Short mmCIF file of C-alpha atoms in Angstrom, two decimals:
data_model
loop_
_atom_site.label_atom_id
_atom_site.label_comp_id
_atom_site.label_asym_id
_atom_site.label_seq_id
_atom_site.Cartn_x
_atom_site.Cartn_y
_atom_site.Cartn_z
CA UNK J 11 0.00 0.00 0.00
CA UNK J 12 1.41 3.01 -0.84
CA UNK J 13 1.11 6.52 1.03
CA UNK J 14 -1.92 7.78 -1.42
CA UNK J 15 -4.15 4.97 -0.61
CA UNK J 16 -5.45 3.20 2.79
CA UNK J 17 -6.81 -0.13 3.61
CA UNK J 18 -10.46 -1.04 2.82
CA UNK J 19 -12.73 -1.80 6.07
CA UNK J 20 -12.90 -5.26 6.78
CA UNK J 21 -16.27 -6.34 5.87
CA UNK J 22 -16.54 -8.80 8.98
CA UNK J 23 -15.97 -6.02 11.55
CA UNK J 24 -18.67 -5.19 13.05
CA UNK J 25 -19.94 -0.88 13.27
CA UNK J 26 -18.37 1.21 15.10
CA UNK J 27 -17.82 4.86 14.92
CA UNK J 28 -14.56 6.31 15.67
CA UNK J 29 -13.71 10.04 17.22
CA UNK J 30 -10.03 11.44 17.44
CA UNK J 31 -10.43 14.63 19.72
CA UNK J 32 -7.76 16.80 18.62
CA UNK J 33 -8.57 20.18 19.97
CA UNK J 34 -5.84 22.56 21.16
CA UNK J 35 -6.73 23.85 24.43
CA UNK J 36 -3.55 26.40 24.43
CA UNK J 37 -3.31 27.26 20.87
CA UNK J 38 0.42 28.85 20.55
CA UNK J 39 1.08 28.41 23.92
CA UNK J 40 1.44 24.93 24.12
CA UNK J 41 4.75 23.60 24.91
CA UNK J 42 4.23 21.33 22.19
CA UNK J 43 3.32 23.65 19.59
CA UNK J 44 6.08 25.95 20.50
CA UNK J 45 8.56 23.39 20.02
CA UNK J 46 8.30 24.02 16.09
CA UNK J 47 6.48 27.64 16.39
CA UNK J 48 3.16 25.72 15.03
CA UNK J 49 0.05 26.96 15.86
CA UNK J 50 -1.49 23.66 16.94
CA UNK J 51 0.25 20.90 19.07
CA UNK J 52 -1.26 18.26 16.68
CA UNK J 53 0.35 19.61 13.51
CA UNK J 54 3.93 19.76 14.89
CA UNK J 55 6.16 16.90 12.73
CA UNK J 56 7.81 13.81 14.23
CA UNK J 57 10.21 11.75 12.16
CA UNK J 58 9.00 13.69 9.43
CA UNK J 59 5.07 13.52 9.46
CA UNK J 60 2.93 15.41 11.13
CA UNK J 61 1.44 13.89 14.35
CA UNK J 62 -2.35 14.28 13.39
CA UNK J 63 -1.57 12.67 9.76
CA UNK J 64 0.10 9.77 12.29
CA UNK J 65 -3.20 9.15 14.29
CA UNK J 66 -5.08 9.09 11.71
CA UNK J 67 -2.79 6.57 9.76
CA UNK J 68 -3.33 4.12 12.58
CA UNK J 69 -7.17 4.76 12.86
CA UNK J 70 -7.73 4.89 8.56
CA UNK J 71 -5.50 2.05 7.95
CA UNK J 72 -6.73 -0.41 10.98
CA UNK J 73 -9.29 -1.03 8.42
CA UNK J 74 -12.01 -0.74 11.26
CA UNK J 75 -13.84 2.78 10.31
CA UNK J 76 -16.26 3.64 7.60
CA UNK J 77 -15.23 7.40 8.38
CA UNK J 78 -13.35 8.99 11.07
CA UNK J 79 -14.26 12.00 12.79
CA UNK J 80 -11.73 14.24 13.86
CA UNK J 81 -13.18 17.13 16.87
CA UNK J 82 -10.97 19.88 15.99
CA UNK J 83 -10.59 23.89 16.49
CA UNK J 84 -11.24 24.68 12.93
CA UNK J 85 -11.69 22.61 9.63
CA UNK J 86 -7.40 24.19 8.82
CA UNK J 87 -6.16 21.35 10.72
CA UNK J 88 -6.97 19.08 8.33
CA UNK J 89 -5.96 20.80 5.53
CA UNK J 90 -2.27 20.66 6.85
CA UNK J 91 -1.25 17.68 4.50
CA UNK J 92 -2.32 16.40 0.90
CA UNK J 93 -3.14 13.23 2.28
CA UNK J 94 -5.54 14.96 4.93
CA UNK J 95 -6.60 16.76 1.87
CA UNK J 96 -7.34 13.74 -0.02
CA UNK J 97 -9.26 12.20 3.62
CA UNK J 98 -11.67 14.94 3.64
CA UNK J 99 -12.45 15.06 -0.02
CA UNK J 100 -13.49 11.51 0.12
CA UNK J 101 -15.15 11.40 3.63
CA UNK J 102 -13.26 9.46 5.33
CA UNK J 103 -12.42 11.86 7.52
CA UNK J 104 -15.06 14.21 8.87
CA UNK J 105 -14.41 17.62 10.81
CA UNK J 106 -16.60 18.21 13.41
CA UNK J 107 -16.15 21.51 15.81
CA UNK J 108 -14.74 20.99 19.38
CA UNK J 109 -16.83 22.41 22.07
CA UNK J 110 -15.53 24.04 25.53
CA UNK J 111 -13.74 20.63 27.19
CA UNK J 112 -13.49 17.00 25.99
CA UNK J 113 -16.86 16.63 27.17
CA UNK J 114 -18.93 18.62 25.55
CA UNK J 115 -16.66 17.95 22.66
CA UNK J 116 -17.73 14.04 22.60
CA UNK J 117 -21.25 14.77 22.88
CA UNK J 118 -21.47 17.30 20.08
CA UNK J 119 -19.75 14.94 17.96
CA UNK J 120 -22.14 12.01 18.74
CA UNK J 121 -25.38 14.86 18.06
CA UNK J 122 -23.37 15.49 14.75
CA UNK J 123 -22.48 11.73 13.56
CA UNK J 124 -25.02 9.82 11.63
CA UNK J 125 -24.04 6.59 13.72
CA UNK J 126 -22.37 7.17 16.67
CA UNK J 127 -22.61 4.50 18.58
CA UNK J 128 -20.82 2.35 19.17
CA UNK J 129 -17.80 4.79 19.48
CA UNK J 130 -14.21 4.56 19.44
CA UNK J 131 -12.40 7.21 21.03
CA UNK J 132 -8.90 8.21 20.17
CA UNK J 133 -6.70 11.30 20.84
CA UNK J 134 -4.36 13.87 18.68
CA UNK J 135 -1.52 13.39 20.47
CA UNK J 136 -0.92 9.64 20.40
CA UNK J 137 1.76 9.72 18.05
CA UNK J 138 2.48 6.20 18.64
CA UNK J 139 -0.41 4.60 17.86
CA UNK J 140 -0.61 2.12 15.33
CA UNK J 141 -3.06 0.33 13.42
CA UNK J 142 -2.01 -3.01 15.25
CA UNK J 143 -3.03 -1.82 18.19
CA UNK J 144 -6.37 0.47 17.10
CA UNK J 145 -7.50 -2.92 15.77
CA UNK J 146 -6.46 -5.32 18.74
CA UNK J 147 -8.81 -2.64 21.26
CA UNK J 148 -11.70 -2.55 18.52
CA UNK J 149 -11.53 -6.32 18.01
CA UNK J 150 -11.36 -6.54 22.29
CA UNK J 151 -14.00 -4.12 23.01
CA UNK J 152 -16.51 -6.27 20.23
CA UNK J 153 -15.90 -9.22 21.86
CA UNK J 154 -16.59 -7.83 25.33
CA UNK J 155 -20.21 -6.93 26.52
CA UNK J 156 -19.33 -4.21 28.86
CA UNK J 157 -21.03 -0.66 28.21
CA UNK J 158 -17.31 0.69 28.20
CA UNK J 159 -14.31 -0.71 27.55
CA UNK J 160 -10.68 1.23 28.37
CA UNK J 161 -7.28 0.30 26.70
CA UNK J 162 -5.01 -0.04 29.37
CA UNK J 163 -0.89 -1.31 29.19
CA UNK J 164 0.77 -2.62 32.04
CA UNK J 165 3.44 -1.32 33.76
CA UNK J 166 6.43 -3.56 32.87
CA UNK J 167 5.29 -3.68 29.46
CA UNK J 168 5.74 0.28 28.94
CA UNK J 169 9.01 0.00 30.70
CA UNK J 170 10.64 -3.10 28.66
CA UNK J 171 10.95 -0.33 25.84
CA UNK J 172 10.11 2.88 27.71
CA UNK J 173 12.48 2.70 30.72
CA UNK J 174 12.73 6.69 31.00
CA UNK J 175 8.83 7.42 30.27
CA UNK J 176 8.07 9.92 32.73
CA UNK J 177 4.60 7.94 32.89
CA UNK J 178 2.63 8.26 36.48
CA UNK J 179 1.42 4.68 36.63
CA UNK J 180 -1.74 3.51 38.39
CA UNK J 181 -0.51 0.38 40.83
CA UNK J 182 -3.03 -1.99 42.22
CA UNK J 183 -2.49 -5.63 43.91
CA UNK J 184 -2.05 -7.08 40.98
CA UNK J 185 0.07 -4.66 38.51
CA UNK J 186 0.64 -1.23 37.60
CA UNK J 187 -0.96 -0.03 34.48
CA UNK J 188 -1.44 3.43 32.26
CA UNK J 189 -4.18 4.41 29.79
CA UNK J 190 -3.68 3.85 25.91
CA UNK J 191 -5.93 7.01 24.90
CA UNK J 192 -8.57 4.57 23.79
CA UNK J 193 -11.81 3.99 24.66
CA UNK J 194 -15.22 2.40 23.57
CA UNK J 195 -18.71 3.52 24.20
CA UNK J 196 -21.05 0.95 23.08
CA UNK J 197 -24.68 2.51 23.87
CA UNK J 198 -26.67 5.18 25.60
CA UNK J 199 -26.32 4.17 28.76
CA UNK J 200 -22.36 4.26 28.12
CA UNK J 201 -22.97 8.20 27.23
CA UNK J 202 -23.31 8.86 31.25
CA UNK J 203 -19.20 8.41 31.70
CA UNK J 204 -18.26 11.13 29.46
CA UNK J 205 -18.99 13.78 32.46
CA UNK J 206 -15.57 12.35 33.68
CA UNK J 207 -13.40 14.09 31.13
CA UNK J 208 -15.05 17.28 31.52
CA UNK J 209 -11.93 18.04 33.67
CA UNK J 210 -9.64 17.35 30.83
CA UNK J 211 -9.54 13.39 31.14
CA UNK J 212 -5.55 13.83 32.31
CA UNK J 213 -5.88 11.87 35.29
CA UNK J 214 -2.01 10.55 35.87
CA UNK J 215 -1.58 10.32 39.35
CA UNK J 216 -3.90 13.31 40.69
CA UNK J 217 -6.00 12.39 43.18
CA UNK J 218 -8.50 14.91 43.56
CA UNK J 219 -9.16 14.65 39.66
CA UNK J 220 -9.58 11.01 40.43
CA UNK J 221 -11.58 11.49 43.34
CA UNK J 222 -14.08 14.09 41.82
CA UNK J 223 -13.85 11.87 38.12
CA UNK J 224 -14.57 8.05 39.87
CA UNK J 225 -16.22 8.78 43.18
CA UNK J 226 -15.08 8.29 47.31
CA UNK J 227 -15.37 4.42 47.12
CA UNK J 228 -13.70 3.90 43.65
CA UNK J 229 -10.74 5.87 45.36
CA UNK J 230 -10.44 4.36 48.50
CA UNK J 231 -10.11 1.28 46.95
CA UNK J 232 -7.28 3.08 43.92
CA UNK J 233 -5.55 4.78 46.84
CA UNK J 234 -4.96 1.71 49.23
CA UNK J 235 -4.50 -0.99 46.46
CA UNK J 236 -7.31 -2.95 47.75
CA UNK J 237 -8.01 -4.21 44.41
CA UNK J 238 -6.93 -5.61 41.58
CA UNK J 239 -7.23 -4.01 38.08
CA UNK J 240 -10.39 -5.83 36.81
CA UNK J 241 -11.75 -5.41 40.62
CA UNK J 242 -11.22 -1.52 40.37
CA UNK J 243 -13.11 -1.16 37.05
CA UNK J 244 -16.01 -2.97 38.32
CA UNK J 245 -16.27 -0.72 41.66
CA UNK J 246 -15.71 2.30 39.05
CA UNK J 247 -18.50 0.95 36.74
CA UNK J 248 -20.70 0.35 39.19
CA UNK J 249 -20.46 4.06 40.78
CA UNK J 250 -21.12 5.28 36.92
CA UNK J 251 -23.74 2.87 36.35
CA UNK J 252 -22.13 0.79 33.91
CA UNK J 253 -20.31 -2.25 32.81
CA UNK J 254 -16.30 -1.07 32.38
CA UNK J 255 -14.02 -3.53 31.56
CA UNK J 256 -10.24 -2.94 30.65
CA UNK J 257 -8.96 -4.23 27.08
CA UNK J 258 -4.84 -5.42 27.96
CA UNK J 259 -2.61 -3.62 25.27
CA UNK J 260 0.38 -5.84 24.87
CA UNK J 261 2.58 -2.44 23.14
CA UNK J 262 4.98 -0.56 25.35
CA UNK J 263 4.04 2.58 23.11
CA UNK J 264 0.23 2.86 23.89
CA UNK J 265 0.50 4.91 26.33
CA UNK J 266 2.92 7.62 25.33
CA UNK J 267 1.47 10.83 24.77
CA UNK J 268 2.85 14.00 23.16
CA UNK J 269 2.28 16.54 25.88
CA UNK J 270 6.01 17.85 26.77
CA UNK J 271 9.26 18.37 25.54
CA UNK J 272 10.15 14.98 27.40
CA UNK J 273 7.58 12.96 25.71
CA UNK J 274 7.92 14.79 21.87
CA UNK J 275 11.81 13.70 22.30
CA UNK J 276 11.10 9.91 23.38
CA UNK J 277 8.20 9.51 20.94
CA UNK J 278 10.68 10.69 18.00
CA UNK J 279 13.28 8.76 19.02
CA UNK J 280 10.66 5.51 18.94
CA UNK J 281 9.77 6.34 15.52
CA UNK J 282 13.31 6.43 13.75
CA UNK J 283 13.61 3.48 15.52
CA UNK J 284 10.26 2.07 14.14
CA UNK J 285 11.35 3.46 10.41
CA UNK J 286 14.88 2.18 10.62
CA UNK J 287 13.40 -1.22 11.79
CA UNK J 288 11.53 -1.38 8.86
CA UNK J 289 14.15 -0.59 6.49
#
């Protein structure tokens, strides 16, 4: 396949919608942005391709997606490359405007998307992400039943390749663990969760964004390490309302971000690596 086209959806997935929120909440002023004097953090270049183009290489070539909607500042942002160009002119990739916070940005989207539901979530800033690993969650969160379903990577997973991460990981009995930026609502009822990223949905390690986001039992159980992983979701899930189950990301990169100098340099780094590998 060369870089003009993208894979065809597999006809024996089953529907799901897919979201990339890719809003700039600083503009200029992130750190990110300002690395390369761009005026959004998505549209800064790693290894040579800009990091929105990246995300959406994962999501478009995963084969899972009819169309991908990207939540966005303004329609520019995917103008920034032909091959966004070419995305949008064939509708498979769909602007829609992002609203005040993630929140609010996710529900406009769904209001604005023919078939929203299910939903796959994705972020901007996931550099990373590949279409391995977009379709290994999709494929998880199909064969799962749960209302919501989180991509999650353990702990010494991230560190066999990502020793110098920077990553606040979340430790329970069992393991420690980080988000993958990806995450599957599968009906109305699933809708009810997305009040928790109306902070920003950058938990890391802060506990009062936990404790506001999750609830006083969830975190009494997160802050003591009375549970284990799948033990925490269901006492989360059942403070929401819903079934949440975690889908296990065996990829050390899932859950690097580009958010900071730190990460930008480590995420570049992985992706001459990734290029070189592949001769």
């Amino acid at each position: 396949m060369n870089n003009d086209e993208y894979a065809s959806v597999d006809a024996t997935m089953p529907h799901a919608a897919a979201l990339i929120l890719a809003a700039s909440r600083r503009g200029v002023d992130d750190p990110v942005a300002k690395l390369q004097g761009k005026p959004h953090k998505c549209l800064v270049e790693l290894d040579g391709q800009i990091m929105l183009e990246r995300v959406l290489d994962s999501m478009v070539d995963s084969g899972c997606f009819e169309k991908i909607h990207v939540s966005a500042d303004t329609p520019d942002v995917l103008q920034a490359t032909p091959k966004m160009q070419r995305w949008v002119a064939t509708g498979k990739v769909v602007f829609v405007q992002a609203r005040g916070n993630l929140a609010d940005s996710v529900l406009y989207a769904v209001e604005e998307m023919d078939s929203p539901l299910p939903l796959i979530i994705a972020t901007g800033d996931n550099a990373l992400q590949t279409p391995e690993i977009v379709r290994d969650f999709v494929e998880q969160f199909h064969k799962s039943n749960a209302d919501v379903v989180v991509g999650i990577t353990s702990e010494e997973v991230v560190l066999r390749e990502f020793a110098d991460s920077g990553l606040a990981f979340h430790r329970l009995k069992d393991r420690g663990f980080s988000s993958c930026n990806l995450y599957a609502l599968r009906n109305d009822k699933a809708m009810k969760t997305v009040k928790i990223f109306e902070g920003g949905g950058q938990f890391g390690k802060k506990h009062i964004r936990i404790l506001k986001a999750f609830g006083v039992m969830p975190f009494i159980v997160y802050k003591l390490k009375l549970s284990t992983v799948a033990g925490l979701m269901n006492a989360v899930g059942r403070n929401l309302g819903v079934s949440l189950e975690a889908a296990w990301l065996d990829y050390p990169f899932g859950p690097i971000d580009v958010d900071n100098k730190h990460s930008f340099e480590i995420t570049e780094a992985a992706l001459k690596r990734r290029r070189e590998a592949q001769g």
